[in-house]
Amino acid sequence: MSADLSAHGASITLKGLTKRYGDATAVDAIDLEARPGEFLTLLGPSGSGKTTTLNMIAGFVDVTEGELLIDDKPVHSLPPYKRNIGMVFQHYALFPHMSVADNVAYPLHQRKVAKAERQRLVAEALKTVGLAHLGHRRPAQLSGGQQQRVALARAMVYSPRVLLMDEPLGALDKKLRDTLQLEIKRIHAELGTTFVYVTHDQDEALVLSDRIAVFNDGRIEQIGTATDLYERPSTVFVAQFLGESSLFHGEAISSGGGYGVHSPGGTLRAQRGNASSGEPAALVVRPERIRLVPTDGAEPTADNAVRGRVRQEIYLGNSRKLAIDLPDGSQVLVRESAGDISASRPGDDVWLTFRAEHAAVLSTGPSTTAPTTNLGVH
Amino acid sequence: MTKISVRVWRLVLAAFCALVALWLVAPSLIVIPLSLTDKPSFAFPPTGWSTRWYGNFFDDPSWTGALLSSVKVGLLVALVATAAGTATAVALTRSKFRGQQAVRGLVLAPMIVPVIVVAVGLYALFLKAQLLGTTFGFVVAHSVLALPFVVIPVTASLQGFDRRLENAAAICGANRWSTFRQVTLPLVAPGVVSGALFAFVTSFDEVVMALFIQSPYLQTLPVKMYSSVTRDTDPTIAAAATLILAFTTVATLTATVYIARRNRVR
């Protein structure tokens, strides 16, 4: 047991991990590895399988198929209480009949840690989360943010080598979430424990994670750093779920080493892509990479230029967002930062221009069901 | 409505509630003055006062013996029915199995099936097994009757219990038994306590079954009262009734206060 209490993270490996409920597949043969000490986020909409995956790692949900290894040892047959994992739940799950200190001491009790040592570790853990003075209170006497700090202290007090978090900030308000995000990040850096964090909040994922696995429909769409996912999304789903994207639908073509798409607005080119020639595809570009040029001058000389008409303007303070109608009836977004705002107004005809290096042509074949673009304010 | 008419209606409502309360409680309370009469009759209201019937109760070994038997059987029934009923409630709320509804129905059946029917069957069975007039026989028989009174409140408590707490305990390293003992049980304790109380009271004032399975060597208090009222007709029975009333009232109040405190802490 004492060897397990060392404070460095374990690796977690999922190989072809599958969970089926009757005919429904919740998690579909996913492969995933969390490196020792890594902060790995499972990001996805509700029902995408991220929480089921976390619950399989914790041992609350049986594995239907596949392998689950912690430090290269299979754990799928171990009950949760033998896995030596820490976990923080969305709704705190503190024991209401115990004081805060007793809650934090609970895992140490189960591990038969001697009283003096127990008290020392509890005090230390409560200090880490900034609640050293509240040990005698009952959970119900604390605010939501404080309760979640207690839950965090309880999860880390025995220095588990893996810490799972299931939307821990989901029940808190925005301001508290921001503060706790930074604390979680700090605690991760201090402990060196492997964190697996589930959330549907993309901003949270971007702030916290070393790497993010984007879940959709029981599968992992893409795994990578925040920059990888934002700058080089490999599926339309990722492009739309993580940040905003403008899509130009059409038929994929290959053009001289690069990629392209035949769209109703003309042929557009991109440096990257994964769609093979002839299949339905979308050229994806981030709204802030598009420049608007007035139509009264000559056709612009950018890599790509598409005509459109400004339909709506959304003022966001530090930027503005424009919804543009394309000739084929679809709509794309353009974002202009403050200080770089063009003269275009709703009703104006404009050229949308962007460089091929900022665009990617991604398959929209029958397998990828992309959600509709969110036009609202984030 | 004006302020005054609201007040009037409140008064009417209060008066009505007082009337209903009186209706429910008054017949029980009549035994108190009856037990304090100075004459060997049930004349009401009493013409003089004395505590001689209480003296009579405590001096007569057949009364005190019956009281002791009732308390002993009641406590054992509370123990057995609470343990079995809690386990049953856990099984019925936690697992899904074929015939679950049938098991639930079977467990609750003693509340519905006429006690006299069960008593006749039990009498035949106990006669053969030579369990008539034994403490063991009484405890078994009364535990069956008391079981639903434990299963119902414990099931209700378990349904309001947040099962995520059990997951939290498990991930903290607690095995299933520790989780049950340290997390689940303390949090459903109000249900378990009221179940235990109901079990005790069910046994303590059960008379039909007890009449069948009693023997001259083991009589419970209700059986003794029944034979007393058919044979002797003196106010000792009123004293006995008053004692039972006081006893059950104190027990119920204690449990209620305990549960109310628990709920406030949460």
PDB file of C-alpha atoms in Angstrom, chain B residues 7-189:
ATOM      1  CA  ARG B   7     -59.239  35.253  10.990  1.00  0.00           C
ATOM      2  CA  VAL B   8     -62.710  33.846  11.458  1.00  0.00           C
ATOM      3  CA  TRP B   9     -62.036  31.053   9.008  1.00  0.00           C
ATOM      4  CA  ARG B  10     -58.755  30.287  10.760  1.00  0.00           C
ATOM      5  CA  LEU B  11     -60.610  29.966  14.040  1.00  0.00           C
ATOM      6  CA  VAL B  12     -63.196  27.676  12.475  1.00  0.00           C
ATOM      7  CA  LEU B  13     -60.440  25.523  11.007  1.00  0.00           C
ATOM      8  CA  ALA B  14     -58.641  25.355  14.357  1.00  0.00           C
ATOM      9  CA  ALA B  15     -61.851  24.370  16.132  1.00  0.00           C
ATOM     10  CA  PHE B  16     -62.523  21.663  13.572  1.00  0.00           C
ATOM     11  CA  CYS B  17     -59.013  20.256  13.899  1.00  0.00           C
ATOM     12  CA  ALA B  18     -59.328  20.236  17.685  1.00  0.00           C
ATOM     13  CA  LEU B  19     -62.581  18.325  17.357  1.00  0.00           C
ATOM     14  CA  VAL B  20     -61.041  15.695  15.093  1.00  0.00           C
ATOM     15  CA  ALA B  21     -58.053  15.328  17.407  1.00  0.00           C
ATOM     16  CA  LEU B  22     -60.381  14.899  20.376  1.00  0.00           C
ATOM     17  CA  TRP B  23     -62.417  12.302  18.482  1.00  0.00           C
ATOM     18  CA  LEU B  24     -59.259  10.313  17.732  1.00  0.00           C
ATOM     19  CA  VAL B  25     -57.609  10.543  21.137  1.00  0.00           C
ATOM     20  CA  ALA B  26     -60.460  10.792  23.676  1.00  0.00           C
ATOM     21  CA  PRO B  27     -61.427   7.081  23.766  1.00  0.00           C
ATOM     22  CA  SER B  28     -57.814   6.211  24.596  1.00  0.00           C
ATOM     23  CA  LEU B  29     -57.543   8.889  27.245  1.00  0.00           C
ATOM     24  CA  ILE B  30     -60.664   7.666  29.101  1.00  0.00           C
ATOM     25  CA  VAL B  31     -58.613   4.763  30.480  1.00  0.00           C
ATOM     26  CA  ILE B  32     -56.542   7.213  32.518  1.00  0.00           C
ATOM     27  CA  PRO B  33     -59.346   8.373  34.882  1.00  0.00           C
ATOM     28  CA  LEU B  34     -60.765   4.827  34.834  1.00  0.00           C
ATOM     29  CA  SER B  35     -57.455   3.446  36.135  1.00  0.00           C
ATOM     30  CA  LEU B  36     -57.478   5.949  39.016  1.00  0.00           C
ATOM     31  CA  THR B  37     -60.918   5.069  40.388  1.00  0.00           C
ATOM     32  CA  ASP B  38     -61.307   3.866  43.967  1.00  0.00           C
ATOM     33  CA  LYS B  39     -64.112   1.398  43.233  1.00  0.00           C
ATOM     34  CA  PRO B  40     -63.792  -2.056  41.587  1.00  0.00           C
ATOM     35  CA  SER B  41     -66.000  -0.988  38.689  1.00  0.00           C
ATOM     36  CA  PHE B  42     -65.755   0.797  35.333  1.00  0.00           C
ATOM     37  CA  ALA B  43     -68.185   3.559  36.364  1.00  0.00           C
ATOM     38  CA  PHE B  44     -67.381   6.770  34.531  1.00  0.00           C
ATOM     39  CA  PRO B  45     -66.721   9.357  35.676  1.00  0.00           C
ATOM     40  CA  PRO B  46     -65.091   7.889  38.795  1.00  0.00           C
ATOM     41  CA  THR B  47     -66.569   8.999  42.110  1.00  0.00           C
ATOM     42  CA  GLY B  48     -63.290   8.784  44.089  1.00  0.00           C
ATOM     43  CA  TRP B  49     -59.573   8.507  43.393  1.00  0.00           C
ATOM     44  CA  SER B  50     -56.903   5.950  44.282  1.00  0.00           C
ATOM     45  CA  THR B  51     -53.828   4.274  42.838  1.00  0.00           C
ATOM     46  CA  ARG B  52     -54.747   0.832  44.204  1.00  0.00           C
ATOM     47  CA  TRP B  53     -55.169  -0.686  40.697  1.00  0.00           C
ATOM     48  CA  TYR B  54     -51.599   0.234  39.857  1.00  0.00           C
ATOM     49  CA  GLY B  55     -50.545  -1.464  43.062  1.00  0.00           C
ATOM     50  CA  ASN B  56     -52.650  -4.441  42.086  1.00  0.00           C
ATOM     51  CA  PHE B  57     -50.945  -4.560  38.669  1.00  0.00           C
ATOM     52  CA  PHE B  58     -47.417  -4.529  40.042  1.00  0.00           C
ATOM     53  CA  ASP B  59     -48.169  -6.921  42.921  1.00  0.00           C
ATOM     54  CA  ASP B  60     -49.729  -9.603  40.734  1.00  0.00           C
ATOM     55  CA  PRO B  61     -46.969 -11.744  39.101  1.00  0.00           C
ATOM     56  CA  SER B  62     -49.350 -12.763  36.292  1.00  0.00           C
ATOM     57  CA  TRP B  63     -49.603  -9.069  35.229  1.00  0.00           C
ATOM     58  CA  THR B  64     -45.915  -8.219  35.629  1.00  0.00           C
ATOM     59  CA  GLY B  65     -44.962 -11.508  33.980  1.00  0.00           C
ATOM     60  CA  ALA B  66     -47.180 -10.671  31.012  1.00  0.00           C
ATOM     61  CA  LEU B  67     -45.665  -7.169  30.787  1.00  0.00           C
ATOM     62  CA  LEU B  68     -42.134  -8.595  30.858  1.00  0.00           C
ATOM     63  CA  SER B  69     -43.003 -11.184  28.197  1.00  0.00           C
ATOM     64  CA  SER B  70     -44.481  -8.480  25.978  1.00  0.00           C
ATOM     65  CA  VAL B  71     -41.429  -6.241  26.332  1.00  0.00           C
ATOM     66  CA  LYS B  72     -39.067  -9.150  25.720  1.00  0.00           C
ATOM     67  CA  VAL B  73     -40.963 -10.407  22.657  1.00  0.00           C
ATOM     68  CA  GLY B  74     -41.406  -6.839  21.385  1.00  0.00           C
ATOM     69  CA  LEU B  75     -37.698  -6.028  21.608  1.00  0.00           C
ATOM     70  CA  LEU B  76     -36.710  -9.297  19.936  1.00  0.00           C
ATOM     71  CA  VAL B  77     -39.279  -8.715  17.188  1.00  0.00           C
ATOM     72  CA  ALA B  78     -37.977  -5.184  16.687  1.00  0.00           C
ATOM     73  CA  LEU B  79     -34.474  -6.622  16.310  1.00  0.00           C
ATOM     74  CA  VAL B  80     -35.386  -9.473  13.961  1.00  0.00           C
ATOM     75  CA  ALA B  81     -37.923  -7.589  11.826  1.00  0.00           C
ATOM     76  CA  THR B  82     -35.665  -4.523  11.508  1.00  0.00           C
ATOM     77  CA  ALA B  83     -32.683  -6.568  10.369  1.00  0.00           C
ATOM     78  CA  ALA B  84     -34.709  -8.705   7.969  1.00  0.00           C
ATOM     79  CA  GLY B  85     -36.883  -5.810   6.787  1.00  0.00           C
ATOM     80  CA  THR B  86     -33.930  -3.505   6.123  1.00  0.00           C
ATOM     81  CA  ALA B  87     -32.194  -6.219   4.129  1.00  0.00           C
ATOM     82  CA  THR B  88     -35.405  -6.853   2.195  1.00  0.00           C
ATOM     83  CA  ALA B  89     -35.878  -3.151   1.468  1.00  0.00           C
ATOM     84  CA  VAL B  90     -32.290  -2.874   0.203  1.00  0.00           C
ATOM     85  CA  ALA B  91     -32.766  -5.893  -2.049  1.00  0.00           C
ATOM     86  CA  LEU B  92     -36.081  -4.624  -3.394  1.00  0.00           C
ATOM     87  CA  THR B  93     -34.841  -1.098  -4.141  1.00  0.00           C
ATOM     88  CA  ARG B  94     -31.389  -1.992  -5.427  1.00  0.00           C
ATOM     89  CA  SER B  95     -31.712  -5.038  -7.600  1.00  0.00           C
ATOM     90  CA  LYS B  96     -33.934  -5.931 -10.482  1.00  0.00           C
ATOM     91  CA  PHE B  97     -34.857  -9.581 -10.684  1.00  0.00           C
ATOM     92  CA  ARG B  98     -37.656 -11.717 -12.024  1.00  0.00           C
ATOM     93  CA  GLY B  99     -40.558 -11.962  -9.638  1.00  0.00           C
ATOM     94  CA  GLN B 100     -39.514  -8.801  -7.785  1.00  0.00           C
ATOM     95  CA  GLN B 101     -43.101  -7.565  -7.639  1.00  0.00           C
ATOM     96  CA  ALA B 102     -44.217 -10.967  -6.337  1.00  0.00           C
ATOM     97  CA  VAL B 103     -41.625 -10.821  -3.554  1.00  0.00           C
ATOM     98  CA  ARG B 104     -42.710  -7.280  -2.674  1.00  0.00           C
ATOM     99  CA  GLY B 105     -46.319  -8.434  -2.543  1.00  0.00           C
ATOM    100  CA  LEU B 106     -45.426 -11.416  -0.395  1.00  0.00           C
ATOM    101  CA  VAL B 107     -43.514  -9.260   2.082  1.00  0.00           C
ATOM    102  CA  LEU B 108     -46.381  -6.795   2.387  1.00  0.00           C
ATOM    103  CA  ALA B 109     -49.057  -9.523   2.520  1.00  0.00           C
ATOM    104  CA  PRO B 110     -49.206  -9.712   6.347  1.00  0.00           C
ATOM    105  CA  MET B 111     -50.653  -6.195   6.302  1.00  0.00           C
ATOM    106  CA  ILE B 112     -53.485  -7.266   4.035  1.00  0.00           C
ATOM    107  CA  VAL B 113     -54.245 -10.894   4.821  1.00  0.00           C
ATOM    108  CA  PRO B 114     -56.639 -11.060   7.817  1.00  0.00           C
ATOM    109  CA  VAL B 115     -54.573 -11.817  10.916  1.00  0.00           C
ATOM    110  CA  ILE B 116     -57.111 -14.406  12.061  1.00  0.00           C
ATOM    111  CA  VAL B 117     -56.423 -16.447   8.914  1.00  0.00           C
ATOM    112  CA  VAL B 118     -52.676 -16.375   9.478  1.00  0.00           C
ATOM    113  CA  ALA B 119     -53.252 -17.157  13.158  1.00  0.00           C
ATOM    114  CA  VAL B 120     -55.267 -20.297  12.437  1.00  0.00           C
ATOM    115  CA  GLY B 121     -52.661 -21.555   9.991  1.00  0.00           C
ATOM    116  CA  LEU B 122     -49.857 -20.706  12.373  1.00  0.00           C
ATOM    117  CA  TYR B 123     -51.617 -22.504  15.219  1.00  0.00           C
ATOM    118  CA  ALA B 124     -51.752 -25.749  13.224  1.00  0.00           C
ATOM    119  CA  LEU B 125     -48.128 -25.362  12.216  1.00  0.00           C
ATOM    120  CA  PHE B 126     -46.869 -24.467  15.711  1.00  0.00           C
ATOM    121  CA  LEU B 127     -48.867 -27.291  17.261  1.00  0.00           C
ATOM    122  CA  LYS B 128     -46.990 -29.746  15.136  1.00  0.00           C
ATOM    123  CA  ALA B 129     -43.615 -28.046  15.652  1.00  0.00           C
ATOM    124  CA  GLN B 130     -44.291 -27.695  19.388  1.00  0.00           C
ATOM    125  CA  LEU B 131     -43.717 -23.952  19.277  1.00  0.00           C
ATOM    126  CA  LEU B 132     -46.927 -22.919  21.044  1.00  0.00           C
ATOM    127  CA  GLY B 133     -46.241 -20.753  24.063  1.00  0.00           C
ATOM    128  CA  THR B 134     -42.531 -20.337  23.314  1.00  0.00           C
ATOM    129  CA  THR B 135     -40.681 -17.042  23.040  1.00  0.00           C
ATOM    130  CA  PHE B 136     -39.169 -18.255  19.789  1.00  0.00           C
ATOM    131  CA  GLY B 137     -42.640 -18.959  18.388  1.00  0.00           C
ATOM    132  CA  PHE B 138     -43.920 -15.530  19.410  1.00  0.00           C
ATOM    133  CA  VAL B 139     -40.905 -13.761  17.896  1.00  0.00           C
ATOM    134  CA  VAL B 140     -41.236 -15.651  14.617  1.00  0.00           C
ATOM    135  CA  ALA B 141     -44.985 -15.034  14.365  1.00  0.00           C
ATOM    136  CA  HIS B 142     -44.822 -11.345  15.279  1.00  0.00           C
ATOM    137  CA  SER B 143     -41.787 -10.706  13.072  1.00  0.00           C
ATOM    138  CA  VAL B 144     -43.787 -11.815  10.054  1.00  0.00           C
ATOM    139  CA  LEU B 145     -46.518  -9.334  10.986  1.00  0.00           C
ATOM    140  CA  ALA B 146     -43.998  -6.573  11.674  1.00  0.00           C
ATOM    141  CA  LEU B 147     -41.943  -7.063   8.503  1.00  0.00           C
ATOM    142  CA  PRO B 148     -44.006  -4.774   6.229  1.00  0.00           C
ATOM    143  CA  PHE B 149     -43.897  -2.017   8.852  1.00  0.00           C
ATOM    144  CA  VAL B 150     -40.102  -2.016   8.509  1.00  0.00           C
ATOM    145  CA  VAL B 151     -39.917  -2.555   4.751  1.00  0.00           C
ATOM    146  CA  ILE B 152     -42.171   0.408   3.960  1.00  0.00           C
ATOM    147  CA  PRO B 153     -40.336   3.214   5.813  1.00  0.00           C
ATOM    148  CA  VAL B 154     -36.875   1.848   4.973  1.00  0.00           C
ATOM    149  CA  THR B 155     -37.810   1.598   1.280  1.00  0.00           C
ATOM    150  CA  ALA B 156     -39.015   5.192   1.400  1.00  0.00           C
ATOM    151  CA  SER B 157     -35.723   6.297   2.985  1.00  0.00           C
ATOM    152  CA  LEU B 158     -33.679   4.363   0.439  1.00  0.00           C
ATOM    153  CA  GLN B 159     -35.573   5.903  -2.441  1.00  0.00           C
ATOM    154  CA  GLY B 160     -34.666   9.355  -1.163  1.00  0.00           C
ATOM    155  CA  PHE B 161     -31.044   8.309  -0.681  1.00  0.00           C
ATOM    156  CA  ASP B 162     -28.503   9.624  -3.172  1.00  0.00           C
ATOM    157  CA  ARG B 163     -26.782   6.537  -4.529  1.00  0.00           C
ATOM    158  CA  ARG B 164     -23.912   8.604  -5.848  1.00  0.00           C
ATOM    159  CA  LEU B 165     -22.739   8.726  -2.232  1.00  0.00           C
ATOM    160  CA  GLU B 166     -22.155   4.979  -2.424  1.00  0.00           C
ATOM    161  CA  ASN B 167     -20.038   5.464  -5.537  1.00  0.00           C
ATOM    162  CA  ALA B 168     -18.123   8.169  -3.697  1.00  0.00           C
ATOM    163  CA  ALA B 169     -17.508   5.836  -0.751  1.00  0.00           C
ATOM    164  CA  ALA B 170     -16.415   3.034  -3.087  1.00  0.00           C
ATOM    165  CA  ILE B 171     -13.895   5.215  -4.897  1.00  0.00           C
ATOM    166  CA  CYS B 172     -12.594   6.318  -1.473  1.00  0.00           C
ATOM    167  CA  GLY B 173     -11.715   2.669  -0.867  1.00  0.00           C
ATOM    168  CA  ALA B 174     -14.705   1.415   1.123  1.00  0.00           C
ATOM    169  CA  ASN B 175     -15.909  -2.095   0.267  1.00  0.00           C
ATOM    170  CA  ARG B 176     -19.621  -2.771  -0.022  1.00  0.00           C
ATOM    171  CA  TRP B 177     -20.157  -3.675   3.623  1.00  0.00           C
ATOM    172  CA  SER B 178     -18.218  -0.645   4.898  1.00  0.00           C
ATOM    173  CA  THR B 179     -20.138   1.552   2.482  1.00  0.00           C
ATOM    174  CA  PHE B 180     -23.434   0.216   3.775  1.00  0.00           C
ATOM    175  CA  ARG B 181     -22.457   0.526   7.420  1.00  0.00           C
ATOM    176  CA  GLN B 182     -20.717   3.907   7.277  1.00  0.00           C
ATOM    177  CA  VAL B 183     -22.682   5.748   4.584  1.00  0.00           C
ATOM    178  CA  THR B 184     -25.982   4.142   3.620  1.00  0.00           C
ATOM    179  CA  LEU B 185     -27.206   3.016   7.031  1.00  0.00           C
ATOM    180  CA  PRO B 186     -26.531   6.275   8.909  1.00  0.00           C
ATOM    181  CA  LEU B 187     -28.366   8.194   6.194  1.00  0.00           C
ATOM    182  CA  VAL B 188     -31.446   5.955   6.109  1.00  0.00           C
ATOM    183  CA  ALA B 189     -31.433   5.665   9.921  1.00  0.00           C
TER     184      ALA B 189
END
